[in-house]
Coordinates of N, CA and C in Angstrom, one line a residue:
E1 N 6.0 -202.7 -96.8 CA 7.1 -203.8 -96.0 C 6.9 -203.9 -94.4
A2 N 7.0 -203.0 -94.1 CA 7.3 -202.8 -92.4 C 5.7 -203.4 -91.7
Q3 N 4.8 -202.9 -92.3 CA 3.1 -203.4 -92.0 C 3.6 -204.8 -92.5
T4 N 3.3 -205.3 -93.4 CA 3.8 -206.9 -93.7 C 4.1 -207.4 -92.8
A5 N 5.6 -207.4 -92.6 CA 6.5 -208.0 -91.8 C 5.9 -207.9 -90.5
L6 N 5.3 -206.9 -89.5 CA 4.5 -207.2 -88.7 C 3.4 -208.0 -88.0
L7 N 2.7 -208.0 -89.6 CA 1.7 -209.0 -89.7 C 2.0 -210.4 -89.3
I8 N 3.1 -210.7 -90.4 CA 3.3 -211.6 -90.5 C 4.2 -212.4 -89.2
G9 N 5.2 -211.4 -88.4 CA 5.9 -211.3 -87.5 C 4.7 -211.8 -86.2
N10 N 3.6 -211.2 -86.4 CA 2.6 -211.5 -85.0 C 2.0 -213.2 -85.4
I11 N 1.9 -213.3 -86.7 CA 1.7 -214.9 -86.5 C 2.8 -215.9 -86.3
F12 N 3.8 -215.6 -87.0 CA 4.4 -216.7 -86.9 C 5.9 -216.7 -85.7
E13 N 6.2 -215.5 -85.6 CA 7.1 -215.1 -84.5 C 6.7 -214.3 -83.4
S14 N 5.7 -214.7 -82.9 CA 5.2 -213.6 -81.8 C 6.1 -213.7 -80.6
D15 N 7.0 -214.3 -80.5 CA 7.9 -214.2 -79.4 C 9.0 -213.1 -79.7
K16 N 9.0 -212.7 -80.8 CA 10.3 -212.0 -81.3 C 9.0 -210.2 -81.2
S17 N 10.3 -209.8 -80.9 CA 9.9 -208.0 -80.7 C 10.4 -207.1 -82.0
I18 N 11.3 -207.6 -82.7 CA 11.7 -207.2 -83.9 C 11.6 -208.2 -85.2
V19 N 11.2 -207.7 -86.0 CA 10.7 -208.8 -87.4 C 11.9 -208.1 -88.7
D20 N 12.5 -209.1 -89.4 CA 13.3 -208.4 -90.4 C 12.3 -209.1 -91.6
Y21 N 11.8 -207.8 -92.5 CA 10.9 -208.0 -93.6 C 11.6 -208.9 -94.5
N22 N 13.0 -209.2 -94.7 CA 13.5 -210.0 -95.3 C 14.2 -211.2 -95.1
N23 N 13.7 -211.6 -93.9 CA 13.8 -212.7 -93.4 C 12.4 -213.5 -92.4
L24 N 11.5 -213.3 -93.4 CA 10.2 -213.8 -93.1 C 9.8 -215.1 -93.1
G25 N 10.7 -215.8 -93.9 CA 10.9 -217.3 -94.3 C 9.9 -217.8 -94.8
I26 N 9.1 -219.1 -94.5 CA 8.0 -219.9 -95.2 C 6.8 -219.2 -94.5
G27 N 7.0 -218.0 -93.1 CA 5.5 -217.8 -92.7 C 4.9 -216.5 -93.9
R28 N 5.6 -215.9 -94.7 CA 5.6 -215.2 -96.1 C 4.8 -215.7 -96.6
L29 N 5.5 -217.3 -97.0 CA 4.7 -217.9 -97.9 C 3.2 -218.5 -97.6
I30 N 3.3 -219.1 -96.6 CA 1.9 -219.2 -96.0 C 1.2 -218.2 -96.2
Y31 N 1.5 -216.7 -95.8 CA 0.6 -215.7 -95.4 C 0.1 -215.4 -96.5
Q32 N 0.9 -215.6 -97.8 CA 0.2 -215.2 -99.2 C -0.8 -216.2 -100.0
L33 N -1.0 -217.6 -99.5 CA -2.1 -218.1 -99.5 C -3.4 -218.1 -99.4
P34 N -4.3 -218.8 -100.2 CA -5.6 -218.3 -99.7 C -6.3 -219.2 -98.6
T35 N -7.2 -219.0 -97.9 CA -7.4 -219.7 -96.7 C -8.1 -221.0 -97.3
T36 N -8.7 -221.0 -98.3 CA -9.6 -222.1 -98.9 C -8.4 -223.2 -99.1
L37 N -7.7 -222.9 -99.5 CA -6.2 -223.7 -99.9 C -5.3 -224.2 -99.1
C38 N -5.4 -223.3 -97.9 CA -5.0 -223.8 -96.5 C -5.8 -224.8 -95.8
K39 N -7.1 -224.9 -95.8 CA -8.0 -225.5 -95.2 C -7.9 -226.8 -96.0
L40 N -7.9 -227.1 -96.9 CA -7.7 -228.2 -98.2 C -6.6 -229.0 -97.6
F41 N -5.4 -228.1 -97.2 CA -4.1 -228.8 -97.4 C -4.1 -229.5 -96.0
L42 N -4.9 -228.9 -94.9 CA -5.0 -229.5 -93.5 C -5.8 -230.6 -93.4
N43 N -6.7 -230.6 -94.2 CA -7.9 -231.6 -94.6 C -7.1 -232.9 -95.2
E44 N -6.2 -232.4 -95.5 CA -5.5 -233.7 -96.4 C -4.3 -234.0 -95.5
V45 N -3.8 -233.5 -94.8 CA -2.6 -234.3 -93.9 C -3.5 -234.7 -93.0
F46 N -4.5 -234.0 -91.7 CA -5.1 -234.8 -90.7 C -6.3 -235.4 -91.1
K47 N -6.1 -236.5 -90.7 CA -7.5 -236.8 -90.8 C -8.6 -236.3 -90.1
E48 N -9.6 -236.7 -89.8 CA -10.8 -236.3 -89.0 C -10.8 -236.0 -87.6
G49 N -10.4 -234.7 -86.8 CA -10.5 -235.0 -85.3 C -8.9 -235.2 -84.9
S50 N -7.9 -235.5 -85.6 CA -6.6 -236.3 -84.9 C -5.8 -234.9 -84.6
L51 N -5.8 -234.0 -85.3 CA -5.0 -232.5 -85.1 C -5.7 -232.4 -83.5
E52 N -7.0 -232.5 -83.1 CA -7.4 -231.8 -81.8 C -6.9 -233.2 -80.7
Q53 N -6.6 -234.4 -81.1 CA -6.3 -235.1 -80.1 C -4.9 -234.9 -79.7
L54 N -4.4 -234.1 -80.1 CA -2.6 -233.7 -79.7 C -3.0 -232.6 -78.4
D55 N -2.6 -233.0 -77.4 CA -2.7 -232.5 -76.3 C -1.1 -231.4 -75.8
Q56 N -1.6 -230.5 -75.0 CA -0.2 -229.7 -74.9 C 0.8 -230.7 -74.9
E57 N 1.2 -231.4 -73.9 CA 2.5 -232.2 -73.3 C 2.5 -232.9 -74.8
T58 N 2.0 -233.2 -75.6 CA 2.2 -234.2 -76.7 C 2.9 -233.1 -77.7
L59 N 2.2 -231.8 -78.1 CA 2.7 -230.6 -78.9 C 3.8 -230.1 -78.6
F60 N 4.5 -230.2 -76.6 CA 5.6 -229.8 -76.3 C 6.5 -230.6 -76.6
T61 N 6.3 -232.1 -76.5 CA 7.2 -233.2 -77.2 C 7.4 -233.1 -78.2
I62 N 6.7 -232.7 -79.2 CA 6.9 -232.7 -80.8 C 7.8 -231.2 -81.2
Q63 N 7.4 -230.1 -80.3 CA 8.3 -229.2 -80.2 C 9.8 -228.8 -80.1
K64 N 10.1 -230.2 -79.0 CA 11.5 -230.6 -78.5 C 12.1 -231.4 -79.5
F65 N 11.4 -232.3 -79.9 CA 11.9 -233.0 -81.2 C 12.3 -232.2 -82.2
F66 N 11.8 -231.3 -82.7 CA 12.1 -230.4 -83.6 C 13.5 -229.5 -83.4
E67 N 13.4 -228.9 -82.5 CA 14.8 -228.3 -81.8 C 15.6 -228.9 -81.8
N68 N 15.7 -230.2 -81.8 CA 16.7 -231.0 -81.7 C 17.0 -231.9 -82.8
S69 N 16.4 -231.2 -84.0 CA 16.5 -232.0 -85.1 C 16.2 -233.5 -85.2
L70 N 15.1 -233.7 -84.5 CA 15.1 -234.9 -84.7 C 15.8 -236.2 -83.8
N71 N 16.3 -235.7 -83.3 CA 17.3 -236.5 -82.4 C 16.5 -237.1 -81.4
I72 N 16.5 -238.5 -81.1 CA 15.6 -238.9 -80.0 C 16.6 -238.9 -78.4
S73 N 17.7 -239.0 -78.9 CA 18.6 -238.9 -77.5 C 18.6 -237.8 -76.9
E74 N 18.5 -236.6 -77.5 CA 19.0 -235.4 -77.0 C 17.6 -234.8 -76.4
T75 N 16.4 -235.2 -77.3 CA 15.1 -235.1 -76.7 C 14.5 -235.2 -75.5
S76 N 14.9 -237.1 -75.4 CA 14.7 -237.3 -74.3 C 15.4 -237.2 -73.1
R77 N 16.5 -236.6 -73.3 CA 17.5 -235.9 -72.4 C 16.8 -234.7 -71.5
Q78 N 16.5 -234.1 -72.8 CA 15.7 -232.2 -72.5 C 14.5 -232.6 -71.6
L79 N 13.8 -233.7 -72.0 CA 12.6 -233.9 -71.6 C 12.5 -234.6 -70.0
Y80 N 14.0 -235.4 -69.5 CA 13.7 -235.7 -68.8 C 13.0 -237.4 -68.5
V81 N 12.8 -237.9 -69.6 CA 12.3 -239.0 -70.4 C 13.1 -239.8 -70.5
H82 N 12.5 -241.2 -70.2 CA 13.6 -242.2 -71.0 C 13.2 -242.2 -72.3
R83 N 14.3 -242.7 -73.2 CA 14.2 -242.8 -74.7 C 13.0 -243.5 -75.2
N84 N 12.9 -244.9 -74.4 CA 12.1 -245.8 -75.0 C 10.7 -244.7 -74.6
K85 N 10.5 -244.4 -73.7 CA 9.1 -243.2 -73.4 C 9.1 -242.2 -74.8
L86 N 10.0 -241.4 -75.1 CA 9.8 -240.9 -76.3 C 9.4 -241.5 -77.5
V87 N 9.8 -242.6 -77.6 CA 9.8 -243.4 -78.5 C 8.2 -244.1 -78.9
Y88 N 7.6 -244.0 -77.3 CA 6.2 -244.4 -77.4 C 5.3 -243.6 -77.6
R89 N 5.7 -242.2 -77.3 CA 5.1 -240.8 -77.6 C 5.2 -240.9 -79.1
L90 N 6.0 -240.8 -79.9 CA 6.2 -240.6 -81.6 C 5.7 -241.8 -81.9
D91 N 5.4 -243.2 -81.6 CA 4.4 -244.2 -81.9 C 3.1 -243.4 -81.8
K92 N 3.2 -243.0 -80.8 CA 1.4 -242.6 -80.7 C 0.9 -241.4 -81.2
I93 N 1.7 -240.5 -81.7 CA 1.7 -239.6 -82.7 C 1.5 -240.5 -84.3
M94 N 2.1 -240.7 -84.6 CA 1.9 -241.7 -85.7 C 0.7 -242.4 -85.8
K95 N 0.2 -243.1 -84.5 CA -0.9 -244.0 -84.6 C -2.2 -242.7 -84.9
I96 N -1.8 -241.3 -84.3 CA -2.9 -240.6 -84.1 C -3.1 -239.5 -85.6
T97 N -1.9 -239.3 -85.9 CA -2.0 -238.6 -87.2 C -1.6 -239.1 -88.5
G98 N -1.0 -240.5 -88.7 CA -0.6 -240.8 -89.5 C 0.6 -240.2 -90.1
L99 N 1.2 -240.0 -89.3 CA 2.7 -239.1 -89.8 C 4.1 -239.8 -88.5
D100 N 4.8 -240.3 -89.2 CA 6.2 -240.9 -88.4 C 7.1 -239.4 -88.4
L101 N 6.8 -238.8 -87.2 CA 8.1 -237.6 -87.1 C 9.3 -237.9 -87.3
R102 N 9.6 -239.2 -87.3 CA 11.1 -239.9 -87.0 C 11.2 -239.6 -88.8
K103 N 10.6 -239.9 -89.6 CA 11.2 -239.5 -90.7 C 11.0 -238.1 -91.4
F104 N 12.0 -237.5 -92.1 CA 12.1 -236.3 -92.5 C 11.1 -235.7 -93.2
D105 N 10.6 -236.4 -94.1 CA 9.1 -235.7 -94.9 C 7.9 -235.6 -94.1
D106 N 7.7 -236.7 -93.3 CA 6.9 -236.4 -92.2 C 6.7 -235.3 -91.7
A107 N 8.0 -235.1 -90.9 CA 8.2 -234.0 -89.9 C 8.1 -233.1 -90.4
V108 N 8.5 -232.7 -92.0 CA 8.4 -231.4 -92.8 C 6.7 -231.2 -92.9
T109 N 6.6 -232.4 -93.3 CA 4.6 -232.0 -93.5 C 4.3 -231.5 -92.4
F110 N 4.4 -232.2 -90.8 CA 3.9 -231.8 -89.9 C 4.1 -230.6 -89.2
K111 N 5.4 -230.0 -89.9 CA 5.7 -228.5 -89.1 C 5.0 -227.4 -90.0
V112 N 4.7 -227.7 -91.5 CA 4.1 -226.6 -92.4 C 2.7 -226.6 -91.9
S113 N 2.1 -227.9 -91.3 CA 0.8 -227.9 -91.3 C 0.7 -227.2 -89.9
M114 N 1.3 -227.1 -88.7 CA 1.3 -226.3 -87.9 C 1.5 -225.1 -88.2
L115 N 2.3 -224.5 -89.0 CA 2.6 -223.0 -89.6 C 1.2 -222.9 -90.4
V116 N 0.8 -223.5 -90.9 CA -0.5 -223.1 -91.7 C -1.9 -223.2 -90.8
K117 N -1.8 -224.0 -89.5 CA -2.9 -223.9 -88.6 C -2.6 -222.6 -87.7
K118 N -1.5 -222.1 -87.4 CA -1.3 -221.2 -86.7 C -1.9 -219.9 -87.5
Y119 N -1.4 -219.7 -89.0 CA -2.0 -218.9 -89.8 C -3.6 -218.8 -89.8
L120 N -3.8 -219.9 -90.0 CA -5.7 -220.0 -89.9 C -6.4 -219.6 -88.5
D121 N -5.7 -219.8 -87.5 CA -6.4 -219.6 -86.1 C -5.9 -218.2 -86.2
N122 N -5.1 -217.5 -86.7 CA -5.0 -215.8 -86.6 C -5.8 -215.2 -87.6
V123 N -6.0 -215.4 -88.8 CA -6.5 -214.7 -89.8 C -7.8 -213.7 -89.4
G124 N -8.5 -215.0 -88.5 CA -10.2 -214.1 -88.0 C -9.9 -213.1 -86.9
R125 N -8.7 -213.2 -86.4 CA -8.6 -212.3 -85.3 C -8.0 -210.9 -85.7
D126 N -8.1 -209.8 -85.0 CA -7.7 -208.5 -85.6 C -6.0 -208.6 -85.2
M127 N -5.6 -208.2 -86.2 CA -4.3 -208.1 -86.2 C -3.9 -206.3 -86.5
P128 N -2.5 -205.9 -85.8 CA -2.1 -204.7 -86.1 C -1.8 -204.3 -87.4

């Protein structure tokens, strides 16, 4: 159990030094999926090359938007950008990915997709 918690924690909670086996959340679920199913899921969600079009600034914007529970006003305040600029960025993300992150279902799909991608990126690496 401890080894599993470490493996899953290294993938999904790399910023934490202590990982509770009883609180692995969705990371535990994704970790148990076959990689072929994960790749199929990502191919369904993202059009060819759309994920690669998202730069670090855009991914940081998305992360802040999620941290603020999809609240545009609070996110724009924390990013020090005008509300309209954030709306423009969200529209740009929708054009690239086809997902409107202001809608809960699309936001959940994107969040899970990012966790699946993180898992796939770490599968080939040597993990403790």
